[in-house]
Amino acid sequence: MDKLFKFNPYEALKSILEITSYHTGDEFIEHTAIEIKKLFQADLVYITKAIDFNPTTKVEIIYSTNEKIPKIIDLNGIPGKFVFDNKIIKIKEDVKYNFLDLLEEKFESFYGIPISDEKQNCIGHIAIYSKKIRDLPIELDDIALIYSRKIERELRRIALEKENTIIRKQLEELTITDTLTNLYNRRYFTKVCFNIFAQVKRDFIQATLAYIDIDDFKGINDKFGHESGDFVLKHFSEILLDESRKGIDFIFRLGGEEFCIISINTPLNFASDYLKRIMETTSNKFSKTKFGAITLSIGLVEFSKDFDSCDEILSLADKKMYKAKKEGKNSLVK
């Protein structure tokens, strides 16, 4: 029986070029594993990345040609363990493993190729299993290492893209967030209000807008100083967040001591009850501080198709808030 594996170097290099030309990201990893399985006439191929280092004891499967392979593999008891000495491992028959019983198949030979980073640290490996007893020519090592280097570069690119996505999200949050209170800012309020008003006009949702002003805030600044004023703003913002309902209430600081809450699918009376709870909680919590009970004046408006713009809704809520001020403060006008 001829156990010597025969391969065409030209076809192998051509396949590498095609994969790197047409695929990127997770798709690249998947197609690479499938192509390696075909070129190496294998029965199972999976590509891993190390979970721990010095020594590496566990790996995560990035892609496997058999979906029954566990997502996390313990290297103890399988030949892949020795690949993490940063060397190619070849076993031509009677390969031992500790997890492939899940497949209800018997594999004879194993070919493991390290995936190394720029500092020559082994960060993962390519595992190639065959049901046949076979010798693999040394010329295959060069082809295998080319695949390995291509995979390492793509993994690095994928990781960089994920980092960039996180950074972009953080920058986006900075542009829509008030730096003092961590609430949404006025700029983002304009965008959200416009989108919600558009949905109201199409009868997709109902919504209310509450305009909130902290009563006598100038007196707090004058008496206790601006740092204390900032403390009040931050503490009040925490109260708003604690009392808010996820996916229903969107809270904004419009500027100074003025805040706004847009509530989705909340009838006017329910929104009024919700805001009265905020007023009561605010008064109770601040009464235990040096500032004493802090009160709020609130104007509440329901979104309606009768309005021409978001500015008109906000303006009406603002007028109702000032009406609450004139009526003695610590009140809600709807």
XYZ file of C-alpha atoms in Angstrom:
334
model
C 0.000 0.000 0.000
C 1.379 3.377 -1.069
C 1.226 5.636 1.994
C 3.122 8.529 0.399
C 0.961 11.599 -0.044
C 1.171 13.106 -3.530
C 0.471 16.748 -4.141
C 0.865 19.423 -6.813
C 2.839 22.454 -5.506
C 1.516 24.640 -8.331
C -2.111 23.894 -7.421
C -1.363 24.533 -3.752
C 0.187 27.956 -4.385
C -2.603 28.854 -6.778
C -5.236 28.047 -4.149
C -3.449 30.219 -1.566
C -3.413 33.145 -4.000
C -7.106 32.740 -4.814
C -8.167 32.578 -1.167
C -6.200 35.684 -0.186
C -7.509 37.555 -3.232
C -11.217 36.904 -2.806
C -11.823 36.466 0.912
C -11.196 38.361 4.145
C -12.065 38.056 7.823
C -13.981 35.041 9.105
C -14.790 34.091 5.525
C -11.059 33.861 4.801
C -10.524 31.505 7.767
C -13.426 29.291 6.684
C -12.333 29.044 3.054
C -8.726 28.431 4.085
C -9.722 25.483 6.271
C -11.861 24.019 3.484
C -9.076 24.493 0.934
C -6.480 22.890 3.222
C -8.814 19.913 3.709
C -9.049 19.511 -0.059
C -5.358 20.025 -0.842
C -4.150 17.786 1.952
C -6.835 15.188 1.177
C -7.793 15.330 4.860
C -10.888 14.176 6.707
C -10.856 16.904 9.331
C -9.241 20.349 9.534
C -9.603 22.962 12.227
C -7.838 26.238 12.940
C -7.307 27.448 16.495
C -6.046 30.357 18.556
C -4.459 29.994 21.976
C -6.475 30.954 25.050
C -3.575 30.865 27.520
C 0.206 31.023 27.161
C 3.425 29.713 28.718
C 2.298 26.993 28.573
C -0.711 26.901 26.272
C -3.192 24.380 27.630
C -6.412 25.377 25.884
C -7.337 26.658 22.448
C -10.429 28.145 20.870
C -11.597 26.689 17.574
C -11.839 29.543 15.089
C -13.182 27.267 12.357
C -13.620 23.528 11.935
C -14.730 21.535 8.914
C -16.765 19.404 11.339
C -19.289 21.291 13.476
C -19.228 18.601 16.197
C -15.760 19.709 17.324
C -16.024 21.520 20.711
C -15.525 25.285 20.678
C -12.835 25.027 23.373
C -10.297 22.190 23.369
C -8.003 21.073 26.170
C -4.610 20.275 24.602
C -3.729 17.617 27.138
C -3.996 14.239 25.471
C -3.920 15.426 21.857
C -0.990 15.898 19.470
C -1.796 19.592 19.029
C -0.170 20.146 22.409
C 3.277 19.628 20.899
C 2.630 22.073 18.066
C 2.759 24.814 20.684
C 6.444 24.121 21.073
C 6.361 26.097 17.804
C 7.164 23.185 15.520
C 5.404 21.122 12.893
C 4.169 17.799 14.250
C 3.603 14.763 12.027
C 2.093 11.479 13.204
C 1.603 8.983 10.412
C -0.490 6.373 12.249
C -2.387 5.564 15.432
C -2.868 9.191 16.429
C -4.115 9.686 20.010
C -6.717 12.284 20.995
C -9.083 12.979 23.867
C -12.111 14.567 22.241
C -12.636 13.112 18.775
C -14.781 10.290 20.127
C -17.575 12.817 19.762
C -17.293 12.302 16.014
C -17.583 8.508 16.275
C -14.732 8.257 13.781
C -11.191 6.960 14.005
C -8.299 9.027 12.678
C -4.885 7.552 12.014
C -2.597 10.431 11.020
C -2.117 13.987 12.255
C -0.335 16.982 10.771
C -0.073 20.077 12.981
C 1.272 23.442 11.854
C 1.976 26.274 14.316
C 0.551 29.746 13.696
C 3.222 32.140 14.950
C 3.182 35.894 15.443
C 5.898 38.363 14.475
C 7.852 37.524 17.636
C 7.715 33.821 16.786
C 5.321 33.029 19.611
C 2.897 30.229 18.769
C -0.572 31.767 18.996
C -2.588 28.958 17.413
C -2.345 26.011 15.077
C -3.739 24.255 12.031
C -4.765 20.677 12.799
C -5.090 18.224 9.898
C -6.434 14.718 10.523
C -6.736 11.793 8.124
C -8.336 8.379 8.496
C -5.464 6.949 6.466
C -2.028 5.840 7.612
C 0.266 8.001 5.513
C 3.614 9.715 5.211
C 3.687 13.384 4.308
C 6.621 14.670 2.236
C 8.760 17.405 3.754
C 7.956 19.658 0.788
C 4.485 20.051 2.265
C 5.924 21.968 5.202
C 6.654 25.035 3.078
C 3.104 25.093 1.739
C 1.677 24.593 5.228
C 3.773 27.421 6.666
C 2.619 29.771 3.905
C -0.968 29.049 4.943
C 0.031 29.583 8.566
C 1.552 33.002 7.871
C -1.479 34.060 5.842
C -3.800 33.012 8.658
C -1.721 34.887 11.268
C -1.871 38.093 9.235
C -5.598 37.770 8.746
C -6.161 37.089 12.443
C -4.150 40.198 13.234
C -6.237 42.211 10.781
C -9.492 40.854 12.248
C -8.337 41.761 15.777
C -7.376 45.262 14.611
C -10.767 45.744 12.966
C -12.513 44.714 16.195
C -10.391 47.173 18.168
C -11.197 49.919 15.656
C -14.911 49.110 15.948
C -14.706 49.492 19.732
C -12.815 52.788 19.367
C -15.366 54.095 16.846
C -18.196 53.174 19.204
C -16.450 54.920 22.090
C -15.907 58.042 19.971
C -19.525 57.964 18.881
C -20.615 57.766 22.513
C -18.437 60.782 23.283
C -20.164 62.811 20.569
C -23.648 62.026 21.909
C -22.905 62.103 25.647
C -22.808 64.992 28.100
C -19.371 64.865 29.742
C -20.549 65.919 33.227
C -23.599 63.679 33.674
C -23.046 60.879 31.117
C -26.580 61.468 29.882
C -27.286 62.003 26.209
C -26.516 65.567 25.089
C -28.611 68.160 23.268
C -27.065 67.254 19.916
C -28.260 63.680 20.241
C -31.637 64.844 21.560
C -32.261 66.612 18.249
C -31.584 63.397 16.323
C -33.660 61.136 18.575
C -36.561 63.587 18.767
C -36.659 63.876 14.976
C -36.660 60.085 14.513
C -39.370 59.517 17.108
C -41.552 62.296 15.691
C -41.246 60.680 12.245
C -42.447 57.363 13.698
C -45.335 59.062 15.498
C -46.443 60.670 12.241
C -46.526 57.199 10.637
C -48.579 55.825 13.558
C -45.786 53.422 14.491
C -45.470 54.565 18.108
C -46.762 56.977 20.751
C -44.421 59.173 22.775
C -44.248 61.906 25.395
C -41.660 64.618 26.028
C -40.927 65.957 29.513
C -38.977 69.190 30.002
C -37.404 69.230 33.505
C -35.777 72.116 35.347
C -34.159 71.925 38.795
C -35.754 74.605 40.953
C -33.542 77.350 42.455
C -30.367 75.850 41.022
C -28.673 79.263 40.855
C -29.125 79.541 44.621
C -27.316 76.220 45.079
C -24.352 77.486 43.065
C -24.314 80.806 44.918
C -24.543 79.228 48.370
C -22.391 76.103 47.989
C -20.203 76.830 44.927
C -20.077 75.459 41.409
C -18.452 72.169 42.411
C -21.438 71.444 44.622
C -23.672 72.480 41.754
C -21.963 69.910 39.556
C -22.477 67.315 42.277
C -26.207 68.042 42.305
C -26.394 67.707 38.501
C -24.526 64.394 38.545
C -26.505 62.983 41.458
C -29.805 64.025 39.878
C -28.715 62.384 36.610
C -28.087 59.147 38.510
C -31.606 59.346 39.899
C -32.997 59.784 36.382
C -31.028 56.783 35.133
C -32.038 54.633 38.110
C -35.699 55.446 37.571
C -35.613 55.069 33.781
C -37.061 52.067 31.965
C -34.736 50.413 29.476
C -35.846 50.886 25.891
C -38.674 53.205 26.962
C -37.127 56.331 28.498
C -34.412 58.339 26.746
C -32.817 60.914 29.032
C -30.973 64.037 27.918
C -29.253 66.991 29.510
C -30.152 69.960 27.358
C -27.805 72.311 29.206
C -27.338 73.865 32.632
C -29.968 72.467 34.995
C -32.414 71.590 32.192
C -33.163 67.997 31.265
C -35.492 66.199 28.921
C -37.040 62.720 28.887
C -38.639 61.173 25.818
C -40.749 58.149 26.733
C -41.904 55.639 24.113
C -45.381 54.088 24.082
C -46.239 55.637 27.438
C -49.696 57.272 27.721
C -49.743 60.787 29.119
C -51.153 59.767 32.509
C -48.588 56.981 32.906
C -45.798 59.397 31.967
C -47.163 61.844 34.542
C -47.096 59.188 37.271
C -43.537 58.218 36.282
C -42.361 61.842 36.496
C -44.046 62.369 39.883
C -42.074 59.393 41.200
C -38.891 61.076 39.974
C -39.909 64.299 41.742
C -40.567 62.430 44.999
C -37.347 60.396 44.800
C -35.296 63.514 44.059
C -36.760 65.395 46.995
C -36.278 62.464 49.385
C -32.707 61.699 48.400
C -31.480 65.295 48.467
C -33.235 65.994 51.772
C -30.578 63.777 53.372
C -27.785 66.004 52.041
C -26.581 69.498 52.919
C -28.654 70.864 50.026
C -31.979 69.890 51.557
C -34.987 68.779 49.498
C -34.537 69.701 45.841
C -37.657 70.198 43.758
C -38.396 70.103 40.043
C -40.596 71.994 37.610
C -41.762 69.851 34.684
C -43.622 70.468 31.463
C -45.114 67.373 29.816
C -46.298 67.130 26.192
C -47.582 64.238 24.127
C -46.214 63.853 20.604
C -48.922 64.440 18.017
C -49.177 64.556 14.243
C -50.737 67.997 14.709
C -47.276 69.418 15.425
C -45.214 70.655 12.504
C -41.774 69.895 13.976
C -39.829 68.659 16.989
C -38.940 72.247 17.823
C -42.624 72.987 18.236
C -43.033 70.049 20.663
C -39.983 71.100 22.688
C -41.124 74.729 22.764
C -44.540 73.765 24.144
C -42.962 71.539 26.826
C -40.656 74.437 27.744
C -43.624 76.823 28.100
C -45.428 74.321 30.340
C -42.309 73.966 32.462
C -42.226 77.776 32.954
C -45.902 77.695 33.809
C -45.033 75.179 36.559
C -42.407 77.655 37.794
C -44.898 80.511 37.912
C -47.398 78.360 39.770
C -44.961 77.949 42.648
C -42.466 75.355 41.394
C -42.274 71.736 42.544
C -45.056 70.841 40.123
C -45.854 69.248 36.781
C -47.932 70.843 34.048
C -49.360 68.701 31.237
